[in-house]
Amino acid sequence: MEVISDSSPSTHYPVAHKSISLDIKGNKTDIVICKHDDNFLVMVTQIGCMGTILRARKEESVSVDPTFNVSVVFGKRDVPYLLACARQLIEHISSCGSSRPLVLSLGLKDHSPGTLKDIISAVIDNRLW
Amino acid sequence: MGRHLQVHLIMASGELNSALHITTDAQCNGKSKTLEDQAIDSSVQITCFTEDLHDVALHFQIIRLTKQIYVWIGCNTARFGHLYAAAATQPNNAVSVTSLIGGSSDNTGSGIARRLVLKTGLNIVLACNIPKDSPMVEATAERKLVEKLRNLGYVKATPEGMRATLAGS
């Protein structure tokens, strides 16, 4: 079951956010997406804390194809699927016309590709970019 | 098909990480919402508010997870700012803080992160865009934030009690 709540930002509060809760492969997953002036924050948790925090940026490039830099800033550095997840999301952000970087946190019970694919779909379906 | 709702209360009982777990049915949720914009999920609570001071507007976002609190503090703008993580670590549960994004030469906000761990007993991730060399803004932001955390029930121990607990363990 999916529960979505949107922020209804007052004219004064400047950060839009959206939070959803859904089941992914049997694990209850909470996703929060925030839009700041200069980046997007996506928080995905199944374990009650933020878990591994990654940063993904689009790099300035003279060539037509954009390049991206993805790195872990906190947490597990030996799970390539987490980097792949961040890479997919930053590429989607870029394809939607935004060059803002992404801060992504993944606190997961299950790091399988299937779970990460479902997470990416859920984030994209509820994106703020 | 009722949703399983878990409410975690962190009680100061001498153990830094002791928790009382209460499980209630979703239909019997007696949690009250505050006046500010607050989204309540079964394990994620988001509180957003703004404090208007004379010359600055301070924006706050508090995301309460089961075992951690994420806070963003914005000074006038919605820029993300520097990101810090703070937690009680060995030895003796002393609080450690590290900057994750930015903050290498300007660590405005790192002190706030550290003191939040002392007050809440939880791991803290803090994003803060308060400009450097603004100690008054930083102090005011921390005061407003702690006041709100107290109202929300996330601060359980007195500062003295928590420090004694951390020092003595």
Tab-separated table of C-alpha atoms in Angstrom:
chain	number	residue	atom	x	y	z
A	1	MET	CA	0.000	0.000	0.000
A	2	GLU	CA	1.381	3.376	-0.896
A	3	VAL	CA	0.828	6.446	1.224
A	4	ILE	CA	1.787	9.762	-0.219
A	5	SER	CA	1.835	13.036	1.591
A	6	ASP	CA	2.845	16.244	-0.065
A	7	SER	CA	4.111	19.293	1.629
A	8	SER	CA	1.860	22.212	1.105
A	9	PRO	CA	4.501	24.814	1.515
A	10	SER	CA	3.325	28.122	2.816
A	11	THR	CA	4.485	31.119	0.902
A	12	HIS	CA	7.166	31.444	3.513
A	13	TYR	CA	8.643	27.950	3.723
A	14	PRO	CA	10.989	27.536	0.784
A	15	VAL	CA	11.698	23.804	0.607
A	16	ALA	CA	9.213	21.533	-1.147
A	17	HIS	CA	9.147	17.974	0.048
A	18	LYS	CA	7.251	14.796	-0.549
A	19	SER	CA	7.158	11.664	1.553
A	20	ILE	CA	5.824	8.246	0.626
A	21	SER	CA	5.731	4.867	2.258
A	22	LEU	CA	5.515	1.644	0.295
A	23	ASP	CA	6.335	-2.029	0.373
A	24	ILE	CA	9.311	-3.169	-1.667
A	25	LYS	CA	9.871	-6.914	-1.832
A	26	GLY	CA	8.341	-7.342	1.597
A	27	ASN	CA	10.240	-4.506	3.289
A	28	LYS	CA	8.469	-1.384	4.381
A	29	THR	CA	10.248	1.496	2.701
A	30	ASP	CA	9.966	5.179	3.509
A	31	ILE	CA	11.064	7.691	0.886
A	32	VAL	CA	11.423	11.421	1.435
A	33	ILE	CA	12.305	13.778	-1.411
A	34	CYS	CA	13.270	17.409	-0.760
A	35	LYS	CA	13.991	20.158	-3.224
A	36	HIS	CA	16.514	22.752	-2.108
A	37	ASP	CA	17.757	25.757	-4.068
A	38	ASP	CA	20.955	24.045	-5.009
A	39	ASN	CA	20.344	20.334	-4.747
A	40	PHE	CA	17.868	17.498	-4.287
A	41	LEU	CA	17.782	15.310	-1.211
A	42	VAL	CA	16.363	11.806	-1.531
A	43	MET	CA	16.162	9.729	1.625
A	44	VAL	CA	15.224	6.035	1.353
A	45	THR	CA	15.047	3.976	4.500
A	46	GLN	CA	13.991	0.496	5.530
A	47	ILE	CA	16.029	0.383	8.730
A	48	GLY	CA	15.016	3.481	10.647
A	49	CYS	CA	18.056	5.526	9.779
A	50	MET	CA	19.561	7.162	6.730
A	51	GLY	CA	22.186	4.476	6.170
A	52	THR	CA	24.690	5.130	3.416
A	53	ILE	CA	24.824	8.692	2.083
A	54	LEU	CA	25.925	9.311	-1.489
A	55	ARG	CA	26.499	12.400	-3.519
A	56	ALA	CA	25.997	12.589	-7.254
A	57	ARG	CA	26.840	15.532	-9.459
A	58	LYS	CA	26.708	16.361	-13.099
A	59	GLU	CA	30.027	17.640	-14.284
A	60	GLU	CA	30.505	20.600	-16.561
A	61	SER	CA	31.672	19.290	-19.858
A	62	VAL	CA	32.262	20.692	-23.310
A	63	SER	CA	31.112	17.506	-24.966
A	64	VAL	CA	27.486	16.821	-25.775
A	65	ASP	CA	27.153	13.856	-23.446
A	66	PRO	CA	27.110	14.810	-19.777
A	67	THR	CA	29.377	13.079	-17.328
A	68	PHE	CA	28.543	12.393	-13.721
A	69	ASN	CA	30.482	11.988	-10.524
A	70	VAL	CA	29.017	9.663	-7.913
A	71	SER	CA	30.619	8.982	-4.551
A	72	VAL	CA	29.804	7.631	-1.120
A	73	VAL	CA	30.274	10.261	1.586
A	74	PHE	CA	29.157	8.149	4.551
A	75	GLY	CA	28.586	4.438	5.063
A	76	LYS	CA	29.063	1.408	2.835
A	77	ARG	CA	31.692	1.920	0.184
A	78	ASP	CA	31.750	-1.627	-1.110
A	79	VAL	CA	28.258	-2.005	-2.540
A	80	PRO	CA	28.385	-0.986	-6.203
A	81	TYR	CA	24.601	-1.167	-6.589
A	82	LEU	CA	24.229	1.831	-4.303
A	83	LEU	CA	26.450	3.884	-6.594
A	84	ALA	CA	24.515	2.590	-9.585
A	85	CYS	CA	21.282	3.723	-7.972
A	86	ALA	CA	22.645	7.226	-7.432
A	87	ARG	CA	23.971	7.256	-10.961
A	88	GLN	CA	20.566	6.347	-12.414
A	89	LEU	CA	18.861	9.063	-10.438
A	90	ILE	CA	21.339	11.821	-11.292
A	91	GLU	CA	21.075	10.850	-14.934
A	92	HIS	CA	17.293	11.127	-14.720
A	93	ILE	CA	17.571	14.504	-13.016
A	94	SER	CA	19.856	15.654	-15.809
A	95	SER	CA	17.565	14.338	-18.513
A	96	CYS	CA	14.724	16.359	-17.010
A	97	GLY	CA	16.759	19.484	-17.544
A	98	SER	CA	18.140	20.141	-14.082
A	99	SER	CA	21.832	20.313	-13.306
A	100	ARG	CA	21.410	20.275	-9.535
A	101	PRO	CA	23.362	17.654	-7.646
A	102	LEU	CA	21.758	14.922	-5.634
A	103	VAL	CA	22.291	13.816	-2.056
A	104	LEU	CA	20.903	10.313	-1.723
A	105	SER	CA	20.652	8.247	1.421
A	106	LEU	CA	19.952	4.516	1.270
A	107	GLY	CA	19.296	2.663	4.512
A	108	LEU	CA	18.292	-0.730	3.155
A	109	LYS	CA	17.758	-4.229	4.489
A	110	ASP	CA	18.130	-5.633	1.027
A	111	HIS	CA	20.688	-4.424	-1.535
A	112	SER	CA	19.519	-6.589	-4.406
A	113	PRO	CA	19.199	-5.108	-7.903
A	114	GLY	CA	15.452	-5.780	-7.860
A	115	THR	CA	14.969	-3.693	-4.745
A	116	LEU	CA	17.070	-0.855	-6.092
A	117	LYS	CA	15.147	-0.867	-9.367
A	118	ASP	CA	11.880	-0.571	-7.450
A	119	ILE	CA	13.330	2.243	-5.369
A	120	ILE	CA	14.449	4.109	-8.472
A	121	SER	CA	10.967	3.730	-10.004
A	122	ALA	CA	9.275	4.952	-6.866
A	123	VAL	CA	11.568	7.976	-6.613
A	124	ILE	CA	11.100	8.873	-10.261
A	125	ASP	CA	7.327	8.507	-9.986
A	126	ASN	CA	7.337	10.991	-7.109
A	127	ARG	CA	10.119	13.238	-8.258
A	128	LEU	CA	10.285	16.961	-7.620
A	129	TRP	CA	12.440	17.687	-10.682
B	1	MET	CA	-4.961	-4.745	6.298
B	2	GLY	CA	-4.438	-2.289	9.118
B	3	ARG	CA	-1.132	-0.578	9.060
B	4	HIS	CA	1.265	-1.516	11.751
B	5	LEU	CA	2.216	1.621	13.615
B	6	GLN	CA	5.197	1.728	15.857
B	7	VAL	CA	5.905	4.614	18.139
B	8	HIS	CA	9.327	4.745	19.703
B	9	LEU	CA	9.906	6.758	22.836
B	10	ILE	CA	13.448	7.372	23.875
B	11	MET	CA	13.575	7.417	27.648
B	12	ALA	CA	16.549	8.650	29.594
B	13	SER	CA	17.173	5.828	32.001
B	14	GLY	CA	20.928	5.776	32.242
B	15	GLU	CA	21.327	3.771	29.042
B	16	LEU	CA	22.009	5.925	26.039
B	17	ASN	CA	20.088	3.741	23.627
B	18	SER	CA	17.257	2.381	25.715
B	19	ALA	CA	13.892	2.664	24.016
B	20	LEU	CA	10.319	1.876	24.932
B	21	HIS	CA	8.445	0.432	21.990
B	22	ILE	CA	4.711	0.890	21.803
B	23	THR	CA	2.804	-0.747	19.024
B	24	THR	CA	-0.629	0.550	18.244
B	25	ASP	CA	-3.157	-0.089	15.575
B	26	ALA	CA	-3.400	2.621	12.951
B	27	GLN	CA	-7.039	3.278	13.809
B	28	CYS	CA	-6.149	4.087	17.381
B	29	ASN	CA	-3.448	6.586	16.558
B	30	GLY	CA	-3.678	9.192	19.247
B	31	LYS	CA	-0.742	11.231	18.051
B	32	SER	CA	-1.602	14.879	17.657
B	33	LYS	CA	-0.267	17.057	14.890
B	34	THR	CA	1.408	20.329	15.613
B	35	LEU	CA	0.315	23.507	13.952
B	36	GLU	CA	3.223	23.536	11.588
B	37	ASP	CA	3.354	21.544	8.395
B	38	GLN	CA	3.855	17.993	9.666
B	39	ALA	CA	3.586	14.799	7.678
B	40	ILE	CA	3.117	11.743	9.845
B	41	ASP	CA	4.091	8.415	8.511
B	42	SER	CA	4.341	5.317	10.583
B	43	SER	CA	8.084	5.698	11.107
B	44	VAL	CA	8.992	8.999	9.479
B	45	GLN	CA	7.864	12.273	10.994
B	46	ILE	CA	8.585	15.474	9.125
B	47	THR	CA	8.254	18.876	10.747
B	48	CYS	CA	8.889	22.073	8.788
B	49	PHE	CA	8.715	25.565	10.226
B	50	THR	CA	10.129	29.041	9.868
B	51	GLU	CA	11.188	31.503	12.531
B	52	ASP	CA	11.270	35.115	11.488
B	53	LEU	CA	13.858	37.123	13.365
B	54	HIS	CA	14.577	40.821	12.881
B	55	ASP	CA	16.977	40.486	10.024
B	56	VAL	CA	16.988	36.808	9.123
B	57	ALA	CA	14.467	34.112	8.425
B	58	LEU	CA	15.466	30.728	9.813
B	59	HIS	CA	13.914	27.718	8.149
B	60	PHE	CA	13.963	24.306	9.792
B	61	GLN	CA	13.175	20.837	8.607
B	62	ILE	CA	13.223	17.974	11.089
B	63	ILE	CA	12.886	14.419	9.838
B	64	ARG	CA	12.527	11.979	12.700
B	65	LEU	CA	13.468	8.440	11.828
B	66	THR	CA	13.354	5.543	14.238
B	67	LYS	CA	17.007	5.644	15.202
B	68	GLN	CA	18.144	8.967	13.853
B	69	ILE	CA	17.133	12.571	13.351
B	70	TYR	CA	17.900	14.556	10.211
B	71	VAL	CA	17.751	18.335	10.484
B	72	TRP	CA	18.161	21.045	7.878
B	73	ILE	CA	18.644	24.649	8.975
B	74	GLY	CA	18.298	27.339	6.342
B	75	CYS	CA	19.289	30.950	6.908
B	76	ASN	CA	17.175	33.083	4.553
B	77	THR	CA	17.693	30.783	1.585
B	78	ALA	CA	16.818	27.191	0.767
B	79	ARG	CA	20.387	26.254	-0.036
B	80	PHE	CA	21.350	22.893	1.379
B	81	GLY	CA	24.610	24.009	2.981
B	82	HIS	CA	27.155	21.833	4.740
B	83	LEU	CA	26.304	18.338	5.880
B	84	TYR	CA	27.489	16.852	9.170
B	85	ALA	CA	26.998	13.557	10.929
B	86	ALA	CA	27.316	13.222	14.702
B	87	ALA	CA	26.960	10.257	17.030
B	88	ALA	CA	28.075	8.862	20.352
B	89	THR	CA	31.192	6.795	19.734
B	90	GLN	CA	33.796	4.851	21.652
B	91	PRO	CA	35.412	5.367	24.043
B	92	ASN	CA	33.007	6.388	26.790
B	93	ASN	CA	30.233	7.376	24.390
B	94	ALA	CA	31.945	10.662	23.661
B	95	VAL	CA	30.200	12.496	20.853
B	96	SER	CA	32.040	12.635	17.542
B	97	VAL	CA	31.113	14.849	14.638
B	98	THR	CA	32.355	14.801	11.068
B	99	SER	CA	31.656	16.932	8.030
B	100	LEU	CA	30.366	14.979	5.050
B	101	ILE	CA	29.781	17.705	2.488
B	102	GLY	CA	31.529	21.050	2.750
B	103	GLY	CA	32.555	22.250	6.165
B	104	SER	CA	36.266	21.661	5.944
B	105	SER	CA	37.278	25.249	6.616
B	106	ASP	CA	33.926	26.576	7.727
B	107	ASN	CA	32.309	24.234	10.187
B	108	THR	CA	29.322	26.334	11.130
B	109	GLY	CA	26.764	23.878	12.370
B	110	SER	CA	29.091	21.144	13.573
B	111	GLY	CA	28.708	22.304	17.168
B	112	ILE	CA	24.936	22.202	16.813
B	113	ALA	CA	25.098	18.629	15.529
B	114	ARG	CA	27.261	17.594	18.419
B	115	ARG	CA	25.008	19.133	21.058
B	116	LEU	CA	21.905	17.607	19.482
B	117	VAL	CA	23.368	14.156	20.053
B	118	LEU	CA	23.894	15.063	23.699
B	119	LYS	CA	20.322	16.252	24.034
B	120	THR	CA	18.483	13.579	22.096
B	121	GLY	CA	20.662	10.539	22.550
B	122	LEU	CA	20.226	9.730	18.850
B	123	ASN	CA	22.485	9.853	15.839
B	124	ILE	CA	22.149	13.187	14.087
B	125	VAL	CA	22.618	14.233	10.468
B	126	LEU	CA	22.525	17.998	10.099
B	127	ALA	CA	22.560	20.189	7.010
B	128	CYS	CA	23.109	23.867	7.682
B	129	ASN	CA	23.645	26.895	5.455
B	130	ILE	CA	24.213	29.506	8.170
B	131	PRO	CA	27.052	31.750	6.975
B	132	LYS	CA	30.350	31.513	8.779
B	133	ASP	CA	31.193	34.046	11.473
B	134	SER	CA	27.556	34.415	12.508
B	135	PRO	CA	27.653	33.156	16.083
B	136	MET	CA	24.457	34.942	17.082
B	137	VAL	CA	22.487	33.423	14.214
B	138	GLU	CA	23.947	30.031	14.974
B	139	ALA	CA	23.066	30.297	18.668
B	140	THR	CA	19.533	31.487	17.918
B	141	ALA	CA	18.994	28.724	15.388
B	142	GLU	CA	20.129	26.140	17.887
B	143	ARG	CA	17.892	27.536	20.582
B	144	LYS	CA	14.808	27.551	18.341
B	145	LEU	CA	15.604	24.075	17.103
B	146	VAL	CA	16.027	22.604	20.581
B	147	GLU	CA	12.804	24.281	21.685
B	148	LYS	CA	10.972	22.612	18.828
B	149	LEU	CA	12.609	19.245	19.452
B	150	ARG	CA	11.534	19.497	23.066
B	151	ASN	CA	7.946	20.297	22.030
B	152	LEU	CA	7.946	17.334	19.704
B	153	GLY	CA	9.168	15.081	22.495
B	154	TYR	CA	12.471	14.208	20.869
B	155	VAL	CA	14.517	15.650	23.735
B	156	LYS	CA	14.100	13.508	26.779
B	157	ALA	CA	16.994	14.028	29.130
B	158	THR	CA	18.166	17.257	30.707
B	159	PRO	CA	21.517	18.395	29.327
B	160	GLU	CA	23.136	17.815	32.704
B	161	GLY	CA	21.694	14.331	33.011
B	162	MET	CA	22.775	13.340	29.511
B	163	ARG	CA	26.275	14.684	29.962
B	164	ALA	CA	26.573	12.817	33.259
B	165	THR	CA	25.371	9.657	31.519
B	166	LEU	CA	27.859	10.048	28.702
B	167	ALA	CA	30.722	10.930	31.018
B	168	GLY	CA	30.059	8.140	33.444
B	169	SER	CA	29.608	5.237	31.011
